[in-house]
Every structure is written in C-alpha cells, then in structure tokens.
Amino acid sequence: MSMKFPGKIGPDEAEQVAIAALSFVANDPVLLPRFLSLTGIEASQIRSAADAPGFLAGVLQFIRAHEPTLSAFCDAAGQTPDDVAAAVRALPFGDERYEAST
C-alpha cells in the first residue's frame, strides 16, 4: 500500500493518506476499539462518519498521537511522519485549532 507524494501534499493526496490510515485502524483489533471509544462512534457508523468534515483529519491525528502507531502506519503505507503531518494540514479542520474543530 505504498504511496509517495513528492512535494506538497494537496487535499486529494491527503484524503488518500487518511483513507489508508482509516483502513489501517479498522483492520487492527487493538486500535479499532480504542479509536471507536475515543471518537464515540460505532463501527457501523464509520463509513458515514468518513464523509463528515474533519473526520479524516481526526483519523490522522489519532495515528500521530501515538508514536508506535504512527511508525507502524508509516511502514505499512510507505509514508513518513512528515507526510502524515502534511496530510493532516491539507484536510478540513486539520490545522489543530480547537475553535475550528469544535
């Protein structure tokens, strides 16, 4: 599942990274329950939640919040931590401003 985006990551590429991250989380029996607990959504709601502004940025922020998870995702997706950070910033509500994300 290696994805490389030379140069700046735009919204489309950022979305691809976030979808890969969501798949990574959804397929991990340890991460998925933690993600669901933190977000307050049910597994059956993930598909519809993914369309909500800010959800994909939140997935990447979840990945970035835990160094071993970030490292594992980067290895699986062929990304660097800087790529993931750039992807977060390219997504709606990914600028980490509290006021904009609540």
N, CA, C and O atoms as a Tinker XYZ file with bonds, in Angstrom:
   408  protein
     1  N      0.825000   -1.176000    0.000000    73     2
     2  CA     0.000000    0.000000    0.000000    64     1     3
     3  C      0.879000    1.253000    0.000000    63     2     4     5
     4  O      0.461000    2.281000    0.534000    81     3
     5  N      2.037000    1.203000   -0.559000    73     3     6
     6  CA     2.967000    2.329000   -0.539000    64     5     7
     7  C      2.464000    3.475000   -1.412000    63     6     8     9
     8  O      2.113000    3.278000   -2.575000    81     7
     9  N      2.435000    4.673000   -0.832000    73     7    10
    10  CA     2.023000    5.881000   -1.538000    64     9    11
    11  C      3.089000    6.927000   -1.290000    63    10    12    13
    12  O      3.400000    7.229000   -0.138000    81    11
    13  N      3.642000    7.474000   -2.327000    73    11    14
    14  CA     4.604000    8.563000   -2.167000    64    13    15
    15  C      4.097000    9.763000   -2.932000    63    14    16    17
    16  O      3.664000    9.656000   -4.080000    81    15
    17  N      4.157000   10.911000   -2.274000    73    15    18
    18  CA     3.710000   12.155000   -2.873000    64    17    19
    19  C      4.860000   13.147000   -2.812000    63    18    20    21
    20  O      5.032000   13.834000   -1.805000    81    19
    21  N      5.651000   13.229000   -3.880000    73    19    22
    22  CA     6.764000   14.175000   -3.848000    64    21    23
    23  C      6.251000   15.609000   -3.791000    63    22    24    25
    24  O      5.273000   15.954000   -4.453000    81    23
    25  N      6.908000   16.426000   -3.008000    73    23    26
    26  CA     6.484000   17.819000   -2.895000    64    25    27
    27  C      5.324000   17.968000   -1.940000    63    26    28    29
    28  O      5.128000   17.147000   -1.045000    81    27
    29  N      4.562000   19.019000   -2.137000    73    27    30
    30  CA     3.438000   19.346000   -1.256000    64    29    31
    31  C      2.291000   18.363000   -1.434000    63    30    32    33
    32  O      1.987000   17.939000   -2.549000    81    31
    33  N      1.663000   18.009000   -0.330000    73    31    34
    34  CA     0.501000   17.124000   -0.366000    64    33    35
    35  C     -0.746000   17.991000   -0.448000    63    34    36    37
    36  O     -0.981000   18.836000    0.416000    81    35
    37  N     -1.539000   17.780000   -1.485000    73    35    38
    38  CA    -2.786000   18.511000   -1.657000    64    37    39
    39  C     -3.942000   17.764000   -1.014000    63    38    40    41
    40  O     -3.752000   16.675000   -0.473000    81    39
    41  N     -5.130000   18.335000   -1.066000    73    39    42
    42  CA    -6.296000   17.705000   -0.436000    64    41    43
    43  C     -6.604000   16.297000   -0.938000    63    42    44    45
    44  O     -6.975000   15.428000   -0.149000    81    43
    45  N     -6.455000   16.063000   -2.239000    73    43    46
    46  CA    -6.751000   14.726000   -2.772000    64    45    47
    47  C     -5.766000   13.689000   -2.249000    63    46    48    49
    48  O     -6.159000   12.596000   -1.843000    81    47
    49  N     -4.484000   14.040000   -2.261000    73    47    50
    50  CA    -3.467000   13.120000   -1.751000    64    49    51
    51  C     -3.630000   12.926000   -0.249000    63    50    52    53
    52  O     -3.467000   11.817000    0.259000    81    51
    53  N     -3.952000   14.009000    0.460000    73    51    54
    54  CA    -4.161000   13.919000    1.905000    64    53    55
    55  C     -5.324000   12.986000    2.221000    63    54    56    57
    56  O     -5.265000   12.203000    3.169000    81    55
    57  N     -6.364000   13.075000    1.431000    73    55    58
    58  CA    -7.514000   12.189000    1.617000    64    57    59
    59  C     -7.109000   10.734000    1.407000    63    58    60    61
    60  O     -7.561000    9.856000    2.142000    81    59
    61  N     -6.264000   10.469000    0.414000    73    59    62
    62  CA    -5.778000    9.105000    0.178000    64    61    63
    63  C     -4.998000    8.580000    1.383000    63    62    64    65
    64  O     -5.163000    7.429000    1.786000    81    63
    65  N     -4.148000    9.434000    1.952000    73    63    66
    66  CA    -3.383000    9.038000    3.135000    64    65    67
    67  C     -4.338000    8.757000    4.291000    63    66    68    69
    68  O     -4.174000    7.762000    4.997000    81    67
    69  N     -5.321000    9.611000    4.489000    73    67    70
    70  CA    -6.271000    9.440000    5.585000    64    69    71
    71  C     -7.118000    8.191000    5.414000    63    70    72    73
    72  O     -7.395000    7.497000    6.393000    81    71
    73  N     -7.528000    7.895000    4.210000    73    71    74
    74  CA    -8.312000    6.683000    3.957000    64    73    75
    75  C     -7.451000    5.449000    4.229000    63    74    76    77
    76  O     -7.933000    4.461000    4.783000    81    75
    77  N     -6.178000    5.509000    3.836000    73    75    78
    78  CA    -5.260000    4.405000    4.152000    64    77    79
    79  C     -5.119000    4.260000    5.667000    63    78    80    81
    80  O     -5.069000    3.144000    6.183000    81    79
    81  N     -5.056000    5.381000    6.374000    73    79    82
    82  CA    -4.952000    5.347000    7.837000    64    81    83
    83  C     -6.217000    4.758000    8.459000    63    82    84    85
    84  O     -6.140000    3.970000    9.402000    81    83
    85  N     -7.366000    5.136000    7.936000    73    83    86
    86  CA    -8.625000    4.599000    8.435000    64    85    87
    87  C     -8.683000    3.084000    8.224000    63    86    88    89
    88  O     -9.118000    2.347000    9.109000    81    87
    89  N     -8.253000    2.632000    7.074000    73    87    90
    90  CA    -8.202000    1.198000    6.791000    64    89    91
    91  C     -7.235000    0.496000    7.740000    63    90    92    93
    92  O     -7.518000   -0.596000    8.233000    81    91
    93  N     -6.099000    1.130000    7.989000    73    91    94
    94  CA    -5.100000    0.598000    8.911000    64    93    95
    95  C     -5.709000    0.423000   10.303000    63    94    96    97
    96  O     -5.543000   -0.624000   10.928000    81    95
    97  N     -6.401000    1.433000   10.779000    73    95    98
    98  CA    -7.039000    1.381000   12.097000    64    97    99
    99  C     -8.147000    0.336000   12.109000    63    98   100   101
   100  O     -8.248000   -0.449000   13.052000    81    99
   101  N     -8.977000    0.319000   11.073000    73    99   102
   102  CA   -10.122000   -0.587000   11.024000    64   101   103
   103  C     -9.697000   -2.051000   11.007000    63   102   104   105
   104  O    -10.436000   -2.920000   11.471000    81   103
   105  N     -8.522000   -2.323000   10.480000    73   103   106
   106  CA    -8.046000   -3.702000   10.389000    64   105   107
   107  C     -7.182000   -4.127000   11.566000    63   106   108   109
   108  O     -6.648000   -5.236000   11.572000    81   107
   109  N     -7.041000   -3.267000   12.554000    73   107   110
   110  CA    -6.224000   -3.592000   13.728000    64   109   111
   111  C     -7.135000   -3.867000   14.917000    63   110   112   113
   112  O     -7.873000   -2.980000   15.345000    81   111
   113  N     -7.095000   -5.093000   15.461000    73   111   114
   114  CA    -8.006000   -5.446000   16.552000    64   113   115
   115  C     -7.748000   -4.697000   17.861000    63   114   116   117
   116  O     -8.601000   -4.709000   18.748000    81   115
   117  N     -6.604000   -4.053000   17.996000    73   115   118
   118  CA    -6.323000   -3.262000   19.192000    64   117   119
   119  C     -6.685000   -1.799000   18.962000    63   118   120   121
   120  O     -7.295000   -1.163000   19.822000    81   119
   121  N     -6.310000   -1.269000   17.808000    73   119   122
   122  CA    -6.550000    0.148000   17.521000    64   121   123
   123  C     -8.020000    0.474000   17.314000    63   122   124   125
   124  O     -8.493000    1.511000   17.778000    81   123
   125  N     -8.744000   -0.391000   16.627000    73   123   126
   126  CA   -10.133000   -0.071000   16.294000    64   125   127
   127  C    -10.992000    0.196000   17.534000    63   126   128   129
   128  O    -11.681000    1.215000   17.571000    81   127
   129  N    -10.981000   -0.671000   18.547000    73   127   130
   130  CA   -11.806000   -0.361000   19.729000    64   129   131
   131  C    -11.381000    0.941000   20.418000    63   130   132   133
   132  O    -12.225000    1.683000   20.920000    81   131
   133  N    -10.093000    1.212000   20.441000    73   131   134
   134  CA    -9.619000    2.460000   21.061000    64   133   135
   135  C    -10.104000    3.666000   20.266000    63   134   136   137
   136  O    -10.564000    4.651000   20.843000    81   135
   137  N     -9.998000    3.586000   18.939000    73   135   138
   138  CA   -10.450000    4.667000   18.076000    64   137   139
   139  C    -11.948000    4.906000   18.263000    63   138   140   141
   140  O    -12.388000    6.049000   18.390000    81   139
   141  N    -12.715000    3.840000   18.278000    73   139   142
   142  CA   -14.167000    3.974000   18.449000    64   141   143
   143  C    -14.509000    4.579000   19.799000    63   142   144   145
   144  O    -15.408000    5.414000   19.904000    81   143
   145  N    -13.797000    4.162000   20.821000    73   143   146
   146  CA   -14.036000    4.698000   22.157000    64   145   147
   147  C    -13.717000    6.190000   22.220000    63   146   148   149
   148  O    -14.479000    6.966000   22.797000    81   147
   149  N    -12.605000    6.588000   21.634000    73   147   150
   150  CA   -12.205000    7.997000   21.667000    64   149   151
   151  C    -13.122000    8.887000   20.836000    63   150   152   153
   152  O    -13.379000   10.034000   21.202000    81   151
   153  N    -13.612000    8.363000   19.724000    73   151   154
   154  CA   -14.456000    9.170000   18.848000    64   153   155
   155  C    -15.924000    9.123000   19.243000    63   154   156   157
   156  O    -16.692000   10.025000   18.908000    81   155
   157  N    -16.312000    8.071000   19.956000    73   155   158
   158  CA   -17.709000    7.939000   20.353000    64   157   159
   159  C    -18.617000    7.442000   19.248000    63   158   160   161
   160  O    -19.840000    7.531000   19.359000    81   159
   161  N    -18.031000    6.920000   18.188000    73   159   162
   162  CA   -18.874000    6.374000   17.123000    64   161   163
   163  C    -18.878000    4.850000   17.195000    63   162   164   165
   164  O    -18.020000    4.237000   17.830000    81   163
   165  N    -19.847000    4.267000   16.539000    73   163   166
   166  CA   -19.959000    2.814000   16.461000    64   165   167
   167  C    -19.286000    2.354000   15.167000    63   166   168   169
   168  O    -19.176000    3.119000   14.209000    81   167
   169  N    -18.844000    1.119000   15.150000    73   167   170
   170  CA   -18.182000    0.580000   13.961000    64   169   171
   171  C    -19.069000    0.718000   12.725000    63   170   172   173
   172  O    -18.575000    0.983000   11.629000    81   171
   173  N    -20.366000    0.540000   12.902000    73   171   174
   174  CA   -21.297000    0.625000   11.768000    64   173   175
   175  C    -21.442000    2.051000   11.230000    63   174   176   177
   176  O    -21.976000    2.246000   10.138000    81   175
   177  N    -20.974000    3.047000   11.984000    73   175   178
   178  CA   -21.094000    4.449000   11.578000    64   177   179
   179  C    -19.849000    4.985000   10.875000    63   178   180   181
   180  O    -19.863000    6.113000   10.383000    81   179
   181  N    -18.784000    4.207000   10.820000    73   179   182
   182  CA   -17.516000    4.711000   10.265000    64   181   183
   183  C    -17.680000    5.206000    8.838000    63   182   184   185
   184  O    -17.202000    6.289000    8.498000    81   183
   185  N    -18.346000    4.432000    8.005000    73   183   186
   186  CA   -18.475000    4.817000    6.593000    64   185   187
   187  C    -19.173000    6.168000    6.438000    63   186   188   189
   188  O    -18.721000    7.010000    5.662000    81   187
   189  N    -20.255000    6.382000    7.158000    73   187   190
   190  CA   -20.952000    7.666000    7.045000    64   189   191
   191  C    -20.169000    8.774000    7.741000    63   190   192   193
   192  O    -20.182000    9.915000    7.280000    81   191
   193  N    -19.491000    8.460000    8.840000    73   191   194
   194  CA   -18.695000    9.466000    9.541000    64   193   195
   195  C    -17.540000    9.957000    8.685000    63   194   196   197
   196  O    -17.125000   11.109000    8.802000    81   195
   197  N    -17.025000    9.102000    7.834000    73   195   198
   198  CA   -15.883000    9.471000    6.984000    64   197   199
   199  C    -16.205000   10.635000    6.053000    63   198   200   201
   200  O    -15.298000   11.318000    5.578000    81   199
   201  N    -17.479000   10.863000    5.792000    73   199   202
   202  CA   -17.890000   11.979000    4.934000    64   201   203
   203  C    -17.981000   13.304000    5.685000    63   202   204   205
   204  O    -18.083000   14.360000    5.060000    81   203
   205  N    -17.946000   13.264000    6.996000    73   203   206
   206  CA   -18.080000   14.486000    7.798000    64   205   207
   207  C    -16.781000   15.291000    7.750000    63   206   208   209
   208  O    -15.692000   14.728000    7.857000    81   207
   209  N    -16.901000   16.611000    7.589000    73   207   210
   210  CA   -15.689000   17.447000    7.600000    64   209   211
   211  C    -14.922000   17.252000    8.902000    63   210   212   213
   212  O    -15.503000   17.279000    9.988000    81   211
   213  N    -13.652000   17.061000    8.786000    73   211   214
   214  CA   -12.805000   16.909000    9.950000    64   213   215
   215  C    -12.565000   15.477000   10.383000    63   214   216   217
   216  O    -11.625000   15.213000   11.133000    81   215
   217  N    -13.394000   14.544000    9.928000    73   215   218
   218  CA   -13.230000   13.161000   10.380000    64   217   219
   219  C    -11.900000   12.578000    9.921000    63   218   220   221
   220  O    -11.182000   11.969000   10.714000    81   219
   221  N    -11.570000   12.759000    8.654000    73   219   222
   222  CA   -10.322000   12.178000    8.141000    64   221   223
   223  C     -9.096000   12.817000    8.782000    63   222   224   225
   224  O     -8.102000   12.138000    9.041000    81   223
   225  N     -9.164000   14.115000    9.036000    73   223   226
   226  CA    -8.064000   14.761000    9.764000    64   225   227
   227  C     -7.958000   14.158000   11.157000    63   226   228   229
   228  O     -6.855000   13.962000   11.668000    81   227
   229  N     -9.088000   13.867000   11.768000    73   227   230
   230  CA    -9.103000   13.247000   13.091000    64   229   231
   231  C     -8.485000   11.862000   13.097000    63   230   232   233
   232  O     -7.819000   11.478000   14.059000    81   231
   233  N     -8.701000   11.114000   12.029000    73   231   234
   234  CA    -8.079000    9.792000   11.913000    64   233   235
   235  C     -6.561000    9.939000   11.909000    63   234   236   237
   236  O     -5.857000    9.211000   12.609000    81   235
   237  N     -6.068000   10.878000   11.121000    73   235   238
   238  CA    -4.614000   11.083000   11.067000    64   237   239
   239  C     -4.084000   11.622000   12.394000    63   238   240   241
   240  O     -2.979000   11.266000   12.802000    81   239
   241  N     -4.840000   12.461000   13.061000    73   239   242
   242  CA    -4.411000   12.956000   14.367000    64   241   243
   243  C     -4.361000   11.811000   15.383000    63   242   244   245
   244  O     -3.484000   11.786000   16.246000    81   243
   245  N     -5.289000   10.875000   15.283000    73   243   246
   246  CA    -5.269000    9.682000   16.129000    64   245   247
   247  C     -3.994000    8.883000   15.868000    63   246   248   249
   248  O     -3.332000    8.446000   16.810000    81   247
   249  N     -3.654000    8.695000   14.620000    73   247   250
   250  CA    -2.434000    7.962000   14.245000    64   249   251
   251  C     -1.202000    8.682000   14.795000    63   250   252   253
   252  O     -0.300000    8.043000   15.336000    81   251
   253  N     -1.161000    9.996000   14.660000    73   251   254
   254  CA     0.006000   10.788000   15.079000    64   253   255
   255  C      0.158000   10.857000   16.593000    63   254   256   257
   256  O      1.257000   11.109000   17.087000    81   255
   257  N     -0.904000   10.641000   17.326000    73   255   258
   258  CA    -0.868000   10.813000   18.779000    64   257   259
   259  C     -0.085000    9.724000   19.506000    63   258   260   261
   260  O      0.229000    9.880000   20.686000    81   259
   261  N      0.232000    8.638000   18.831000    73   259   262
   262  CA     0.918000    7.508000   19.468000    64   261   263
   263  C      2.071000    7.081000   18.559000    63   262   264   265
   264  O      1.855000    6.525000   17.482000    81   263
   265  N      3.282000    7.346000   19.006000    73   263   266
   266  CA     4.478000    7.113000   18.182000    64   265   267
   267  C      4.560000    5.700000   17.595000    63   266   268   269
   268  O      4.853000    5.571000   16.406000    81   267
   269  N      4.316000    4.634000   18.368000    73   267   270
   270  CA     4.371000    3.296000   17.765000    64   269   271
   271  C      3.317000    3.097000   16.672000    63   270   272   273
   272  O      3.573000    2.432000   15.668000    81   271
   273  N      2.142000    3.674000   16.874000    73   271   274
   274  CA     1.103000    3.564000   15.849000    64   273   275
   275  C      1.500000    4.340000   14.605000    63   274   276   277
   276  O      1.325000    3.850000   13.489000    81   275
   277  N      2.031000    5.538000   14.780000    73   275   278
   278  CA     2.498000    6.343000   13.655000    64   277   279
   279  C      3.576000    5.598000   12.886000    63   278   280   281
   280  O      3.541000    5.545000   11.657000    81   279
   281  N      4.521000    5.030000   13.593000    73   279   282
   282  CA     5.611000    4.293000   12.953000    64   281   283
   283  C      5.085000    3.087000   12.176000    63   282   284   285
   284  O      5.500000    2.840000   11.043000    81   283
   285  N      4.176000    2.345000   12.789000    73   283   286
   286  CA     3.611000    1.170000   12.114000    64   285   287
   287  C      2.828000    1.570000   10.875000    63   286   288   289
   288  O      2.938000    0.927000    9.831000    81   287
   289  N      2.030000    2.640000   10.988000    73   287   290
   290  CA     1.274000    3.095000    9.819000    64   289   291
   291  C      2.219000    3.552000    8.707000    63   290   292   293
   292  O      2.034000    3.192000    7.545000    81   291
   293  N      3.218000    4.337000    9.062000    73   291   294
   294  CA     4.169000    4.832000    8.057000    64   293   295
   295  C      4.862000    3.679000    7.343000    63   294   296   297
   296  O      5.031000    3.712000    6.124000    81   295
   297  N      5.263000    2.660000    8.099000    73   295   298
   298  CA     5.888000    1.482000    7.489000    64   297   299
   299  C      4.920000    0.789000    6.530000    63   298   300   301
   300  O      5.303000    0.407000    5.425000    81   299
   301  N      3.677000    0.631000    6.952000    73   299   302
   302  CA     2.679000   -0.067000    6.133000    64   301   303
   303  C      2.296000    0.723000    4.887000    63   302   304   305
   304  O      2.050000    0.142000    3.831000    81   303
   305  N      2.245000    2.050000    5.010000    73   303   306
   306  CA     1.755000    2.888000    3.910000    64   305   307
   307  C      2.870000    3.498000    3.077000    63   306   308   309
   308  O      2.594000    4.148000    2.069000    81   307
   309  N      4.114000    3.307000    3.471000    73   307   310
   310  CA     5.213000    3.899000    2.720000    64   309   311
   311  C      5.263000    5.410000    2.864000    63   310   312   313
   312  O      5.655000    6.117000    1.936000    81   311
   313  N      4.866000    5.901000    4.025000    73   311   314
   314  CA     4.845000    7.331000    4.307000    64   313   315
   315  C      5.903000    7.660000    5.354000    63   314   316   317
   316  O      6.475000    6.769000    5.983000    81   315
   317  N      6.149000    8.938000    5.525000    73   315   318
   318  CA     6.985000    9.402000    6.622000    64   317   319
   319  C      6.087000   10.142000    7.600000    63   318   320   321
   320  O      4.988000   10.559000    7.233000    81   319
   321  N      6.534000   10.314000    8.838000    73   319   322
   322  CA     5.737000   11.115000    9.773000    64   321   323
   323  C      5.476000   12.531000    9.244000    63   322   324   325
   324  O      4.410000   13.092000    9.494000    81   323
   325  N      6.432000   13.109000    8.522000    73   323   326
   326  CA     6.213000   14.435000    7.933000    64   325   327
   327  C      5.112000   14.410000    6.877000    63   326   328   329
   328  O      4.348000   15.367000    6.754000    81   327
   329  N      5.027000   13.313000    6.110000    73   327   330
   330  CA     3.955000   13.162000    5.127000    64   329   331
   331  C      2.593000   13.157000    5.827000    63   330   332   333
   332  O      1.644000   13.793000    5.368000    81   331
   333  N      2.516000   12.435000    6.934000    73   331   334
   334  CA     1.258000   12.345000    7.679000    64   333   335
   335  C      0.891000   13.714000    8.242000    63   334   336   337
   336  O     -0.272000   14.116000    8.190000    81   335
   337  N      1.870000   14.426000    8.777000    73   335   338
   338  CA     1.612000   15.772000    9.306000    64   337   339
   339  C      1.133000   16.708000    8.202000    63   338   340   341
   340  O      0.212000   17.497000    8.411000    81   339
   341  N      1.752000   16.623000    7.034000    73   339   342
   342  CA     1.339000   17.463000    5.906000    64   341   343
   343  C     -0.073000   17.102000    5.457000    63   342   344   345
   344  O     -0.855000   17.980000    5.094000    81   343
   345  N     -0.396000   15.822000    5.480000    73   343   346
   346  CA    -1.736000   15.382000    5.091000    64   345   347
   347  C     -2.783000   15.931000    6.056000    63   346   348   349
   348  O     -3.849000   16.373000    5.627000    81   347
   349  N     -2.489000   15.907000    7.349000    73   347   350
   350  CA    -3.428000   16.457000    8.331000    64   349   351
   351  C     -3.721000   17.914000    8.007000    63   350   352   353
   352  O     -4.880000   18.329000    7.978000    81   351
   353  N     -2.671000   18.687000    7.762000    73   351   354
   354  CA    -2.847000   20.117000    7.500000    64   353   355
   355  C     -3.604000   20.387000    6.206000    63   354   356   357
   356  O     -4.211000   21.448000    6.061000    81   355
   357  N     -3.581000   19.455000    5.272000    73   355   358
   358  CA    -4.254000   19.656000    3.985000    64   357   359
   359  C     -5.736000   19.287000    4.024000    63   358   360   361
   360  O     -6.458000   19.513000    3.052000    81   359
   361  N     -6.189000   18.723000    5.139000    73   359   362
   362  CA    -7.587000   18.300000    5.262000    64   361   363
   363  C     -8.407000   19.311000    6.057000    63   362   364   365
   364  O     -7.862000   20.047000    6.880000    81   363
   365  N     -9.721000   19.347000    5.812000    73   363   366
   366  CA   -10.582000   20.243000    6.591000    64   365   367
   367  C    -10.440000   19.982000    8.087000    63   366   368   369
   368  O    -10.441000   18.832000    8.525000    81   367
   369  N    -10.318000   21.049000    8.863000    73   367   370
   370  CA   -10.185000   21.009000   10.310000    64   369   371
   371  C     -8.905000   20.318000   10.779000    63   370   372   373
   372  O     -8.824000   19.871000   11.923000    81   371
   373  N     -7.921000   20.232000    9.912000    73   371   374
   374  CA    -6.673000   19.576000   10.254000    64   373   375
   375  C     -5.601000   20.521000   10.753000    63   374   376   377
   376  O     -4.452000   20.116000   10.927000    81   375
   377  N     -5.958000   21.775000   10.988000    73   375   378
   378  CA    -4.960000   22.737000   11.415000    64   377   379
   379  C     -4.770000   22.760000   12.922000    63   378   380   381
   380  O     -4.043000   23.603000   13.448000    81   379
   381  N     -5.421000   21.838000   13.613000    73   379   382
   382  CA    -5.286000   21.655000   15.054000    64   381   383
   383  C     -5.731000   22.850000   15.882000    63   382   384   385
   384  O     -5.359000   22.946000   17.052000    81   383
   385  N     -6.516000   23.764000   15.317000    73   383   386
   386  CA    -7.089000   24.867000   16.089000    64   385   387
   387  C     -8.332000   24.369000   16.790000    63   386   388   389
   388  O     -9.256000   23.885000   16.137000    81   387
   389  N     -8.375000   24.476000   18.095000    73   387   390
   390  CA    -9.512000   23.983000   18.864000    64   389   391
   391  C    -10.816000   24.631000   18.420000    63   390   392   393
   392  O    -11.820000   23.943000   18.237000    81   391
   393  N    -10.808000   25.935000   18.247000    73   391   394
   394  CA   -12.042000   26.641000   17.900000    64   393   395
   395  C    -12.609000   26.153000   16.568000    63   394   396   397
   396  O    -13.828000   26.087000   16.409000    81   395
   397  N    -11.772000   25.819000   15.636000    73   395   398
   398  CA   -12.240000   25.394000   14.327000    64   397   399
   399  C    -12.717000   23.954000   14.321000    63   398   400   401
   400  O    -13.463000   23.554000   13.428000    81   399
   401  N    -12.302000   23.181000   15.292000    73   399   402
   402  CA   -12.635000   21.760000   15.265000    64   401   403
   403  C    -13.760000   21.380000   16.228000    63   402   404   405
   404  O    -14.094000   20.204000   16.367000    81   403
   405  N    -14.345000   22.385000   16.895000    73   403   406
   406  CA   -15.445000   22.050000   17.808000    64   405   407
   407  C    -16.743000   22.612000   17.322000    63   406   408
   408  O    -17.776000   22.427000   17.966000    81   407
